[in-house]
Short mmCIF file of C-alpha atoms and ligand atoms in Angstrom, two decimals:
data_model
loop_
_atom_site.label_atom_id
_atom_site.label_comp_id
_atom_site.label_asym_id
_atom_site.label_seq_id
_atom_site.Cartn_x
_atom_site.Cartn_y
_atom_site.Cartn_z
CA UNK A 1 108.20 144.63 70.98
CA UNK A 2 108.92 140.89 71.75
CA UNK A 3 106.47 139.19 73.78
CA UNK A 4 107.84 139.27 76.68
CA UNK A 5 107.95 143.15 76.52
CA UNK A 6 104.33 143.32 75.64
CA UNK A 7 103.65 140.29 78.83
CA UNK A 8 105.35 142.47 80.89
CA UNK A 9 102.50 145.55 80.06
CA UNK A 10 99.81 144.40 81.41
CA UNK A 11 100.23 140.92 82.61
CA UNK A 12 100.68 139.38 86.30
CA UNK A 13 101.56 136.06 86.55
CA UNK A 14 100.61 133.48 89.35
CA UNK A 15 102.92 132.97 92.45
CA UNK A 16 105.49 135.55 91.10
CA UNK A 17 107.60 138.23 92.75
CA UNK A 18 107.92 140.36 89.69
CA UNK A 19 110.32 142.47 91.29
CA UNK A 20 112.35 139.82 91.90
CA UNK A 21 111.49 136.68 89.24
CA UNK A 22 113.24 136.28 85.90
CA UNK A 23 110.98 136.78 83.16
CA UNK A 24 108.86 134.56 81.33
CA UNK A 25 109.43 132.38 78.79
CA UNK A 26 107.19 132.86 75.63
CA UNK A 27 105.89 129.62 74.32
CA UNK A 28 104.36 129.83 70.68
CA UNK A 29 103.65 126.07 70.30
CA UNK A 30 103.46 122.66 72.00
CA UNK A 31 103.68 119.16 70.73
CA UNK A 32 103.41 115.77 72.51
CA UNK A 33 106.05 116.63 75.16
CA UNK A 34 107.60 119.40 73.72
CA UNK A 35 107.21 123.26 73.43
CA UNK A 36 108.96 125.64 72.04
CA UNK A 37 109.47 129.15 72.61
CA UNK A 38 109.38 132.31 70.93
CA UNK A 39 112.91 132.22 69.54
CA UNK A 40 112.10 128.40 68.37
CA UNK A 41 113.89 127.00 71.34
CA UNK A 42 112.60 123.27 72.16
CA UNK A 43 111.45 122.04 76.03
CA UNK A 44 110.79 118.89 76.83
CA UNK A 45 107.39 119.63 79.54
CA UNK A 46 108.82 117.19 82.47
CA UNK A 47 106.07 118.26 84.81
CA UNK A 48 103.34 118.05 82.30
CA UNK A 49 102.08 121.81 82.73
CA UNK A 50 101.17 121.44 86.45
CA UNK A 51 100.46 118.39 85.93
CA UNK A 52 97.32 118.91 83.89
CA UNK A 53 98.64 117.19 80.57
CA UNK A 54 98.65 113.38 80.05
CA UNK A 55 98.16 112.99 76.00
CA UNK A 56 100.29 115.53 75.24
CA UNK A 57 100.25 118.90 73.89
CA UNK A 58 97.96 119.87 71.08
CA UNK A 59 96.39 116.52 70.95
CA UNK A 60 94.52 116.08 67.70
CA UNK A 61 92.08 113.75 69.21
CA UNK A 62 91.12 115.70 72.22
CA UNK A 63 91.14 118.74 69.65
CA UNK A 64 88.90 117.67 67.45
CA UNK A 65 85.90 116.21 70.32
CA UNK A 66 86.29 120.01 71.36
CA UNK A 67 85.92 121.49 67.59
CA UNK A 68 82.45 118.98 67.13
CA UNK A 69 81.14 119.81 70.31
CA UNK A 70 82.13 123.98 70.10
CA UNK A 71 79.82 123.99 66.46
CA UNK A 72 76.97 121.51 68.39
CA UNK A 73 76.50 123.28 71.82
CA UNK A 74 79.52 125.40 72.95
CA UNK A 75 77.83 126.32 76.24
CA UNK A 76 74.39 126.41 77.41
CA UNK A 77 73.56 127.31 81.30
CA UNK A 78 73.48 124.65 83.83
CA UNK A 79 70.75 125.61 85.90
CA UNK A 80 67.51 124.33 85.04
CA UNK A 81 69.02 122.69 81.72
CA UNK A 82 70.87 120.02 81.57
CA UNK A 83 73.09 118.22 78.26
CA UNK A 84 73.48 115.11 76.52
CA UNK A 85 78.31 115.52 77.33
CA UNK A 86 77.46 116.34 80.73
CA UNK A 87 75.02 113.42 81.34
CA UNK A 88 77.54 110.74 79.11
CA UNK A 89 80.76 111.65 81.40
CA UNK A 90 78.99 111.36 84.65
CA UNK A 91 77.63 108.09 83.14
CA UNK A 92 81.38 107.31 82.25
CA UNK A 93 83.08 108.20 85.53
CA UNK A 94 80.30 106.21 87.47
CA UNK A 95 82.13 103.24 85.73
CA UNK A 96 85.56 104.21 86.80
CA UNK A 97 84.88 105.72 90.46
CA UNK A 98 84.43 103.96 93.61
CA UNK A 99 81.12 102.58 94.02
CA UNK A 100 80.35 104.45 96.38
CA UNK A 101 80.67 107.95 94.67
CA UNK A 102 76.86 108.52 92.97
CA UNK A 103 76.95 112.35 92.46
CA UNK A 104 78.47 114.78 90.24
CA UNK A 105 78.93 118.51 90.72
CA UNK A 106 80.78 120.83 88.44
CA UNK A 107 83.28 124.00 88.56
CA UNK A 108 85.68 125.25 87.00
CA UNK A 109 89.46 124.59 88.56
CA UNK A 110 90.96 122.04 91.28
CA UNK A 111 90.36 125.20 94.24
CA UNK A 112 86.48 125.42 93.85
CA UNK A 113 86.29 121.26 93.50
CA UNK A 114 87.81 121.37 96.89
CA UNK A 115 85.48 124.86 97.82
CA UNK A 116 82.42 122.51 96.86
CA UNK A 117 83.66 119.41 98.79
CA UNK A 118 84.14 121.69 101.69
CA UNK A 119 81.22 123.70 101.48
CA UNK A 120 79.14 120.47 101.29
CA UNK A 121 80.70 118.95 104.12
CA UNK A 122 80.32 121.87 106.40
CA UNK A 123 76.10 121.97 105.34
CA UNK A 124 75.85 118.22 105.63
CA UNK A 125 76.02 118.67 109.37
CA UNK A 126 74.24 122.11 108.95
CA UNK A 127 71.52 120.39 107.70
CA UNK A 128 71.06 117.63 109.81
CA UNK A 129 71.04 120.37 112.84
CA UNK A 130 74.42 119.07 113.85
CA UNK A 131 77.26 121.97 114.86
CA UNK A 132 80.23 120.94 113.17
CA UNK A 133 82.74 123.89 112.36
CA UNK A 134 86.01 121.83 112.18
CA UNK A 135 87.67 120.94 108.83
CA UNK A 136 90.84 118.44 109.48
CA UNK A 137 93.56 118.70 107.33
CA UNK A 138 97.61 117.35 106.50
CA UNK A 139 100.32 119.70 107.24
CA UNK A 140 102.17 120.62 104.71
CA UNK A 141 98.65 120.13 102.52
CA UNK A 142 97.73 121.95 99.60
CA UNK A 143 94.38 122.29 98.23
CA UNK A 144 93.82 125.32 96.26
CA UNK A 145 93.97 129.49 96.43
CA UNK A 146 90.41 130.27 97.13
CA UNK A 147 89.51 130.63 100.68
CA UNK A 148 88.43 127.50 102.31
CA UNK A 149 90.50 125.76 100.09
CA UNK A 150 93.37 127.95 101.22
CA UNK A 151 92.38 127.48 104.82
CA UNK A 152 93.17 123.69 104.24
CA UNK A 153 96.54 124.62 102.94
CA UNK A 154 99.26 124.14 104.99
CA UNK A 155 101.85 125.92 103.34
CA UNK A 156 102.45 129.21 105.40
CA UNK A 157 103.56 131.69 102.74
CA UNK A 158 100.63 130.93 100.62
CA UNK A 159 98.13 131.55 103.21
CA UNK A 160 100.35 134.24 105.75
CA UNK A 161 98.41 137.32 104.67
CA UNK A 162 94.60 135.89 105.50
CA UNK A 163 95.64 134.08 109.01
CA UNK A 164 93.06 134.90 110.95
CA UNK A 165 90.12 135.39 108.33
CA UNK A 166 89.60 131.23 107.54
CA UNK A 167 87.30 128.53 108.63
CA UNK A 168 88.92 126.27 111.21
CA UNK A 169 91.03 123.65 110.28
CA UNK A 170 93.22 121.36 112.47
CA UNK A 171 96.05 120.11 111.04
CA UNK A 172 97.62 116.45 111.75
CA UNK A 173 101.44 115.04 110.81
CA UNK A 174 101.19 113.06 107.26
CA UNK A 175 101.73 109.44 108.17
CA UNK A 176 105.07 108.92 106.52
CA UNK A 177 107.59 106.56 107.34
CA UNK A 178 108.20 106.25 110.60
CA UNK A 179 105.73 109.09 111.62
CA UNK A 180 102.23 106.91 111.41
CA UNK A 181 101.23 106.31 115.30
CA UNK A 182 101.94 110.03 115.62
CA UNK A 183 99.60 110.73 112.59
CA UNK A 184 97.20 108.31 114.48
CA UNK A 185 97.07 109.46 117.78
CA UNK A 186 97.08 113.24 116.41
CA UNK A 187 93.80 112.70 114.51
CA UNK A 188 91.99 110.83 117.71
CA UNK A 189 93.06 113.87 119.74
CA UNK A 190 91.82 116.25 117.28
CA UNK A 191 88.33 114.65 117.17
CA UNK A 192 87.95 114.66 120.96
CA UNK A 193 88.48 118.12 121.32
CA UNK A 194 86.71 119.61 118.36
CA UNK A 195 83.71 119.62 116.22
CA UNK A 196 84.98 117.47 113.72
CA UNK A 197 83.12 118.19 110.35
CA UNK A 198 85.29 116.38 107.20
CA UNK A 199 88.74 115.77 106.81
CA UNK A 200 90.04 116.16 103.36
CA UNK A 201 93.73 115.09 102.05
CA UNK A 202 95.74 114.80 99.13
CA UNK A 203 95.76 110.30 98.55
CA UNK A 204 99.25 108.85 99.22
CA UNK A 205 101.00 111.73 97.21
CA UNK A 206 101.44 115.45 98.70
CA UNK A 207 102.02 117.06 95.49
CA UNK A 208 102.71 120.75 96.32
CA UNK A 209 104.86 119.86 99.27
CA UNK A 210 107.42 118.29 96.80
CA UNK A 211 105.93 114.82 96.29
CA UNK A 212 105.55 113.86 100.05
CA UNK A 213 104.77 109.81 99.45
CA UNK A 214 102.53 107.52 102.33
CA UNK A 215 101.66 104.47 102.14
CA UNK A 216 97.92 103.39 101.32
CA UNK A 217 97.42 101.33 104.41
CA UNK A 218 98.37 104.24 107.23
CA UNK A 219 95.35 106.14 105.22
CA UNK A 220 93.30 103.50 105.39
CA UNK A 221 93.39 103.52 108.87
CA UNK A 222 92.92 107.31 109.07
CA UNK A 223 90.27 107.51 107.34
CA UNK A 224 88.72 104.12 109.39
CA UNK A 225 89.10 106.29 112.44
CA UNK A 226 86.59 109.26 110.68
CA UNK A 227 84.21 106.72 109.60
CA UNK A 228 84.19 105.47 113.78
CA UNK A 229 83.66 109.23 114.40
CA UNK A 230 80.89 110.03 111.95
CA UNK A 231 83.53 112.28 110.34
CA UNK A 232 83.73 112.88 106.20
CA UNK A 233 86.32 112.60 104.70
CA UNK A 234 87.58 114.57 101.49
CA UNK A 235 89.80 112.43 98.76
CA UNK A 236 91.57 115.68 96.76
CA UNK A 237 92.44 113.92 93.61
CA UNK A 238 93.13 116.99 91.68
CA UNK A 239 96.63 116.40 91.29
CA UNK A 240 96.24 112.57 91.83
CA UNK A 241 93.97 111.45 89.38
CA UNK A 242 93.58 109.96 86.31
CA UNK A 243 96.73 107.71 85.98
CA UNK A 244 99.35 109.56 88.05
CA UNK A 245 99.51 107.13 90.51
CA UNK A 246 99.62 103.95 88.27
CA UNK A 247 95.33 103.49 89.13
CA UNK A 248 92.84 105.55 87.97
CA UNK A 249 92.64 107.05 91.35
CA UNK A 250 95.16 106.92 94.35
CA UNK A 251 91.61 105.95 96.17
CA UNK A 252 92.02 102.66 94.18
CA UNK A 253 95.17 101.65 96.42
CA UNK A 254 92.65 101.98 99.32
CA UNK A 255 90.32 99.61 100.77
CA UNK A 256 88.35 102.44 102.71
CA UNK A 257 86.40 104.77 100.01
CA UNK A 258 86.02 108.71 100.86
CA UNK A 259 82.53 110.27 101.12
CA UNK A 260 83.98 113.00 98.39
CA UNK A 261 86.23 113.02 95.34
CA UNK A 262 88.14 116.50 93.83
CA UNK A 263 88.83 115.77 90.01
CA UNK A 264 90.24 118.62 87.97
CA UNK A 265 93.83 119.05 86.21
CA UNK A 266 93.93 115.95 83.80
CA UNK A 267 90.51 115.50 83.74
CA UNK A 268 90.04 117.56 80.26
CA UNK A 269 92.97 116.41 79.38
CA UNK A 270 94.90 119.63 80.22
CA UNK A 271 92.94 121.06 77.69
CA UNK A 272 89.91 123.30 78.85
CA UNK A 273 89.47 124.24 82.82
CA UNK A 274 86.96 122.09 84.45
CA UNK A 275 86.46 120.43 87.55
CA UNK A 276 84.09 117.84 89.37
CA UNK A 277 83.61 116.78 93.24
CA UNK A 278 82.08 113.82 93.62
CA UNK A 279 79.89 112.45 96.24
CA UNK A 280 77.75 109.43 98.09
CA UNK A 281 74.39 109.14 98.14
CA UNK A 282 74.17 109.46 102.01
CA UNK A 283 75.91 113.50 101.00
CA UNK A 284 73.19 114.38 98.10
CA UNK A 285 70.09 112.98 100.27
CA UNK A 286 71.05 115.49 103.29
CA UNK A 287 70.49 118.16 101.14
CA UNK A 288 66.92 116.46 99.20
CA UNK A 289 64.00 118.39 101.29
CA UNK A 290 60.89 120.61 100.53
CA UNK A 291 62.90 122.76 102.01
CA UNK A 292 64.58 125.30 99.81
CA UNK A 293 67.07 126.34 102.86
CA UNK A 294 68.69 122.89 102.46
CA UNK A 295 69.74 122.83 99.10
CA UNK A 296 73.18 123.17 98.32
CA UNK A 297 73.52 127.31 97.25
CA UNK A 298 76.84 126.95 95.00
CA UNK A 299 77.56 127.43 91.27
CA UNK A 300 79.85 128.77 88.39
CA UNK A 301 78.70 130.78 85.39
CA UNK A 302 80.41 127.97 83.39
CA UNK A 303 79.47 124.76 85.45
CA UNK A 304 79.41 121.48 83.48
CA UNK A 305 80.47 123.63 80.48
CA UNK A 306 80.02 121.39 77.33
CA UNK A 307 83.16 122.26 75.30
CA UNK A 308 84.88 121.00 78.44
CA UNK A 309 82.91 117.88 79.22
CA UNK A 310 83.32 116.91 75.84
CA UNK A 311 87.00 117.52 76.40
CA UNK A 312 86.95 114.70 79.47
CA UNK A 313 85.13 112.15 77.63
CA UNK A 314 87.56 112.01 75.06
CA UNK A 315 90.59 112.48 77.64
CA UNK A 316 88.93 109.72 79.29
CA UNK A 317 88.78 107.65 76.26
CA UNK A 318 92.54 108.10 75.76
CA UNK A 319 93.20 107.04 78.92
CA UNK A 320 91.82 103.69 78.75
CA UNK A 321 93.42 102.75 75.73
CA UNK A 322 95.70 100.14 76.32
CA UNK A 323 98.47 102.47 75.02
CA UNK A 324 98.00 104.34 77.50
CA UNK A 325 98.00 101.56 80.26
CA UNK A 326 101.16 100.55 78.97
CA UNK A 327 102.65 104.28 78.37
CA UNK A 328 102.18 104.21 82.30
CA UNK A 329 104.18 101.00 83.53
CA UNK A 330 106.94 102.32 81.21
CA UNK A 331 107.48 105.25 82.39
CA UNK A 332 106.66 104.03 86.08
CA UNK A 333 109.41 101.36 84.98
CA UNK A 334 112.05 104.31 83.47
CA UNK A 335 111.66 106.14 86.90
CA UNK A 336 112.14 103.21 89.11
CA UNK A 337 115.27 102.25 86.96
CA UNK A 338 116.60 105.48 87.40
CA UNK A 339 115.51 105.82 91.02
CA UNK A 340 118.22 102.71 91.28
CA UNK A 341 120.44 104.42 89.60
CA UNK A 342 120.81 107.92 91.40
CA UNK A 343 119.76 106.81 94.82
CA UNK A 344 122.93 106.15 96.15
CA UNK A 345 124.52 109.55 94.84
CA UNK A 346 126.45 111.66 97.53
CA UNK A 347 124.09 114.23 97.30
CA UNK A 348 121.03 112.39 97.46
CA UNK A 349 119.38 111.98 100.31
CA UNK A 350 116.23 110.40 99.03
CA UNK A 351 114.17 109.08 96.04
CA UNK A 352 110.35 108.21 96.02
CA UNK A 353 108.48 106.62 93.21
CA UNK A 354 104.77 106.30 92.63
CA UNK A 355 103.03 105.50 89.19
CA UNK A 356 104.59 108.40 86.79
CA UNK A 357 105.49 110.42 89.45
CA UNK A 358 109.43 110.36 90.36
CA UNK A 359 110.88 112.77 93.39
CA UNK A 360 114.47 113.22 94.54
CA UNK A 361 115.75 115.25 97.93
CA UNK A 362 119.22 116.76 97.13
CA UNK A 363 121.38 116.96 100.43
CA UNK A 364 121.34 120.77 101.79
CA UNK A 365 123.14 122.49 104.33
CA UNK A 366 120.21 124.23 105.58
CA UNK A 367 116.72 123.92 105.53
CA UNK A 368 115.94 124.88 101.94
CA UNK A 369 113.18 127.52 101.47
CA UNK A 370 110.31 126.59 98.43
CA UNK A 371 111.62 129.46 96.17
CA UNK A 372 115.60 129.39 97.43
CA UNK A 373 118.65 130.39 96.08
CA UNK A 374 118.95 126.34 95.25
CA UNK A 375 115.99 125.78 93.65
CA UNK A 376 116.13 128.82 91.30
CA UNK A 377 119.55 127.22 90.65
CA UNK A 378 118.18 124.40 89.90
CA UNK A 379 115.48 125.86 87.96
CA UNK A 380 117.44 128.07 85.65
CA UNK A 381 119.91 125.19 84.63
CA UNK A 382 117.03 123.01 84.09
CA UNK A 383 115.39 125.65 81.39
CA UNK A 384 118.89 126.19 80.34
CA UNK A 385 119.36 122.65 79.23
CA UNK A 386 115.26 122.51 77.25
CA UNK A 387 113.64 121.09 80.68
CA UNK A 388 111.07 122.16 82.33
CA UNK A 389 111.19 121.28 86.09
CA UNK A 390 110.25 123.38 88.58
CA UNK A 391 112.13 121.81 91.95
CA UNK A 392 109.99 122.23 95.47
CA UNK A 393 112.91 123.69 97.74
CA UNK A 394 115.54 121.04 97.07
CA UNK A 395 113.23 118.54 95.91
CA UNK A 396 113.16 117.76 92.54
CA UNK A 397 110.55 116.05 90.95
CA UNK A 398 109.53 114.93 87.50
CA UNK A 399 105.62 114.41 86.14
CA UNK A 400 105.88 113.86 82.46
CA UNK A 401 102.94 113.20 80.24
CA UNK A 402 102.46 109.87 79.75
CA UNK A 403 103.12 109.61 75.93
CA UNK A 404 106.59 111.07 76.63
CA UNK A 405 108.93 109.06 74.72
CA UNK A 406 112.12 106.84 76.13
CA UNK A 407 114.55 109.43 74.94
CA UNK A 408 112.87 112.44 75.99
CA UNK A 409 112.82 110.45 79.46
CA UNK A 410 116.47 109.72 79.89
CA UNK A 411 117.30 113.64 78.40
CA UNK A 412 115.43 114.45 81.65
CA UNK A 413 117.36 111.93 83.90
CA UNK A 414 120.52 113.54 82.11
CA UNK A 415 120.06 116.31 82.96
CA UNK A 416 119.08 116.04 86.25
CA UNK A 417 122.14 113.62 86.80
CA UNK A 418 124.20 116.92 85.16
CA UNK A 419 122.39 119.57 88.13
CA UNK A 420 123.44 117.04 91.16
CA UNK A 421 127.60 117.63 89.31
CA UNK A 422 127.23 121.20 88.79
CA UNK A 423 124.42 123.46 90.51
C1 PLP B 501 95.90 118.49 95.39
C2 PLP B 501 95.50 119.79 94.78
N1 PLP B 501 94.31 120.33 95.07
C3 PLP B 501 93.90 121.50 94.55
C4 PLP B 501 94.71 122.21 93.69
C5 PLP B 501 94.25 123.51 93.13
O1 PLP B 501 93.93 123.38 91.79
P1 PLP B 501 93.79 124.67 90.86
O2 PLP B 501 95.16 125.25 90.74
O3 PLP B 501 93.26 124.13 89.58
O4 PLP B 501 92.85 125.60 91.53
C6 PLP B 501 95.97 121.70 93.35
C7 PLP B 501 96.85 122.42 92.44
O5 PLP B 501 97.99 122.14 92.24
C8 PLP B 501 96.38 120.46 93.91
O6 PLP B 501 97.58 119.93 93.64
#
């Protein structure tokens, strides 16, 4: 049996119809940009693995930090012990975060970063004997698959089966183009009429929903408004952060700072799973008392795992070479070229741009569904050609690693030129 016989045993893949979905593709090895499958066929990775990769696959550098660190300490618990990779990256990232951000808590994924932001926010009012039940959220948002991250989500057919079972969270209209006053006025009405707790977004870039791009300033006023209204507010940088944007953080395009910070994805380098939410002083102090009942009663098996902090600090290391500073204007300058290019094409109807990140709408009859006849179109010419690019609906978007090279960039414009001719 191939591989894909033997996958199709036992395994069950995320967000799959398997009834339904073609199967998998069996990928033996990764380089850089590239993988290739079973049968030796090369991909260039245009979306950078869910976005998790920056340095490229089977980094060497990243590899060996985890190797030293696996035959040092490979895990030791987290509760009542502590570690010299866990203490060094929270020293690190206090460089690199907002000033305001002074505490670190680990887990394990981008979903329980958010869970832990949320959680947090919810007790901070719990705490200070203040009712506040309401979590305020973008539509269209997503934050995650467990349940209060889910409850955030606004993307129905994720979250269909548990309406009914989630905390409450209002939603208000991302302030895009044109739609900012609405965005404005939606969030003052939704604090008058409920107990407002946190509100938590994805910065300037709605990744899920197919690259949905706002501008900086509309969030700074958004978030001015919670600050007016003693209301939190949640910066989930899980998909953001770490370069995506062109900054460290999409937070860095803001004047206003958030009270919380999601980190996960690129944060190991899309090596080992690990995640960190991040939070002001004024958050950690609410839950500082002699009393036990206060403190905050959340943690993972594997929380601040050492393997995987070790993993960050070198990821982190990478990042601030200045190869990798300029790895990020050139491809921010290969998308914008292109983004001149294709905009005017008959059936585009419109591009977005932001640090690494490039996003094209293609021109539909009707309102294209997330996993539609077009996009699996799309999708299968896309792996037919040795890309990987997995189009939101008719949105299709690329998120490369940043090492990707100038010729792997244009194959992807190619060929994404190539789908708007013949899918
Ligand atoms: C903004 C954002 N938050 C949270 C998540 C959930 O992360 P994970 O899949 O690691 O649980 C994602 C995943 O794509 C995301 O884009």
């Amino acid at each position: 049996m191939n591989l894909i016989e033997r996958d199709r045993q036992y395994l069950w893949h995320p967000y799959t119809q398997h009834k339904t979905a073609a199967l998998p593709i069996a990928i033996k090895k990764g380089k850089d940009a590239l993988l290739w499958d079973e049968n030796n066929k090369e991909y260039i990775d245009a979306i950078a693995s869910w976005w998790v990769n920056p340095f490229g696959h089977s980094n060497v550098f990243i590899a060996d930090a985890i190797y030293k660190q696996l035959t040092t300490l490979e895990h030791v618990l987290f509760g009542g012990f502590t570690h010299e990779p866990a203490i060094v990256l929270a020293e690190k990232l206090m460089e690199i975060l907002p000033k305001n951000q002074q505490k670190l808590f680990f887990s394990d994924n981008g979903s329980t970063a958010v869970e832990v932001a949320i959680k947090v926010g919810l007790q901070y009012f719990f705490n200070k004997g203040e009712k506040r039940t309401t979590i305020i959220a973008f539509e269209n948002a997503f934050h995650g698959d467990t349940f209060a991250a889910m409850a955030a989500s606004g993307i129905s057919f994720y979250t269909q089966a548990f309406e009914g079972m989630f905390i409450d969270v209002v939603r208000i209209p991302v302030p895009t183009k044109g739609h900012e006053e609405e965005s404005y006025t939606a969030l003052k009405v939704v604090i008058k009429s409920n107990p407002c707790a946190a509100f938590i977004y994805e910065p300037l870039v709605q990744g899920a929903a197919g690259m949905v791009m706002y501008e900086p300033e509309t969030l700074d006023i958004l978030m001015l408004i919670c600050k007016e209204n003693n209301i939190l507010t949640i910066a989930d940088e899980v998909m953001t952060g770490f370069g995506k944007t062109g900054k460290t953080f999409a937070t860095d395009y803001l004047v206003q700072k958030p009270d919380m910070m999601c980190l996960s994805k690129a944060l190991t380098g899309g090596t080992i799973p690990m995640a960190i939410t991040t939070f002001t002083q004024d958050l950690f102090d609410a839950f500082y008392d002699d009393d036990i009942n206060k403190a905050l009663f959340h943690g993972h098996t594997f929380t601040a795992n050492p393997t995987g902090c070790a993993a960050a600090l070198a990821s982190l290391e990478l990042l601030q070479t200045n190869e990798m500073q300029e790895n990020l204007t050139r491809v921010n300058e290969k998308h914008l070229a292109f983004q001149k290019k294709i905009e005017n094409h008959s059936r585009v109807t419109t591009t977005r741009v932001l640090g690494v990140i490039f996003a094209l709408e293609i021109k539909t009859e009707s309102n294209e569904s997330y996993y539609g006849t077009l996009r699996n179109k799309l999708y299968n010419f896309f792996i037919a050609n040795g890309v990987i690019l997995r189009p939101v609906g008719n949105i299709v978007y690329i998120l490369p690693p940043y090492i990707i090279t100038n010729e792997q960039l244009h194959k992807i414009y190619d060929v994404i030129e190539d789908a708007l001719e013949k899918v």
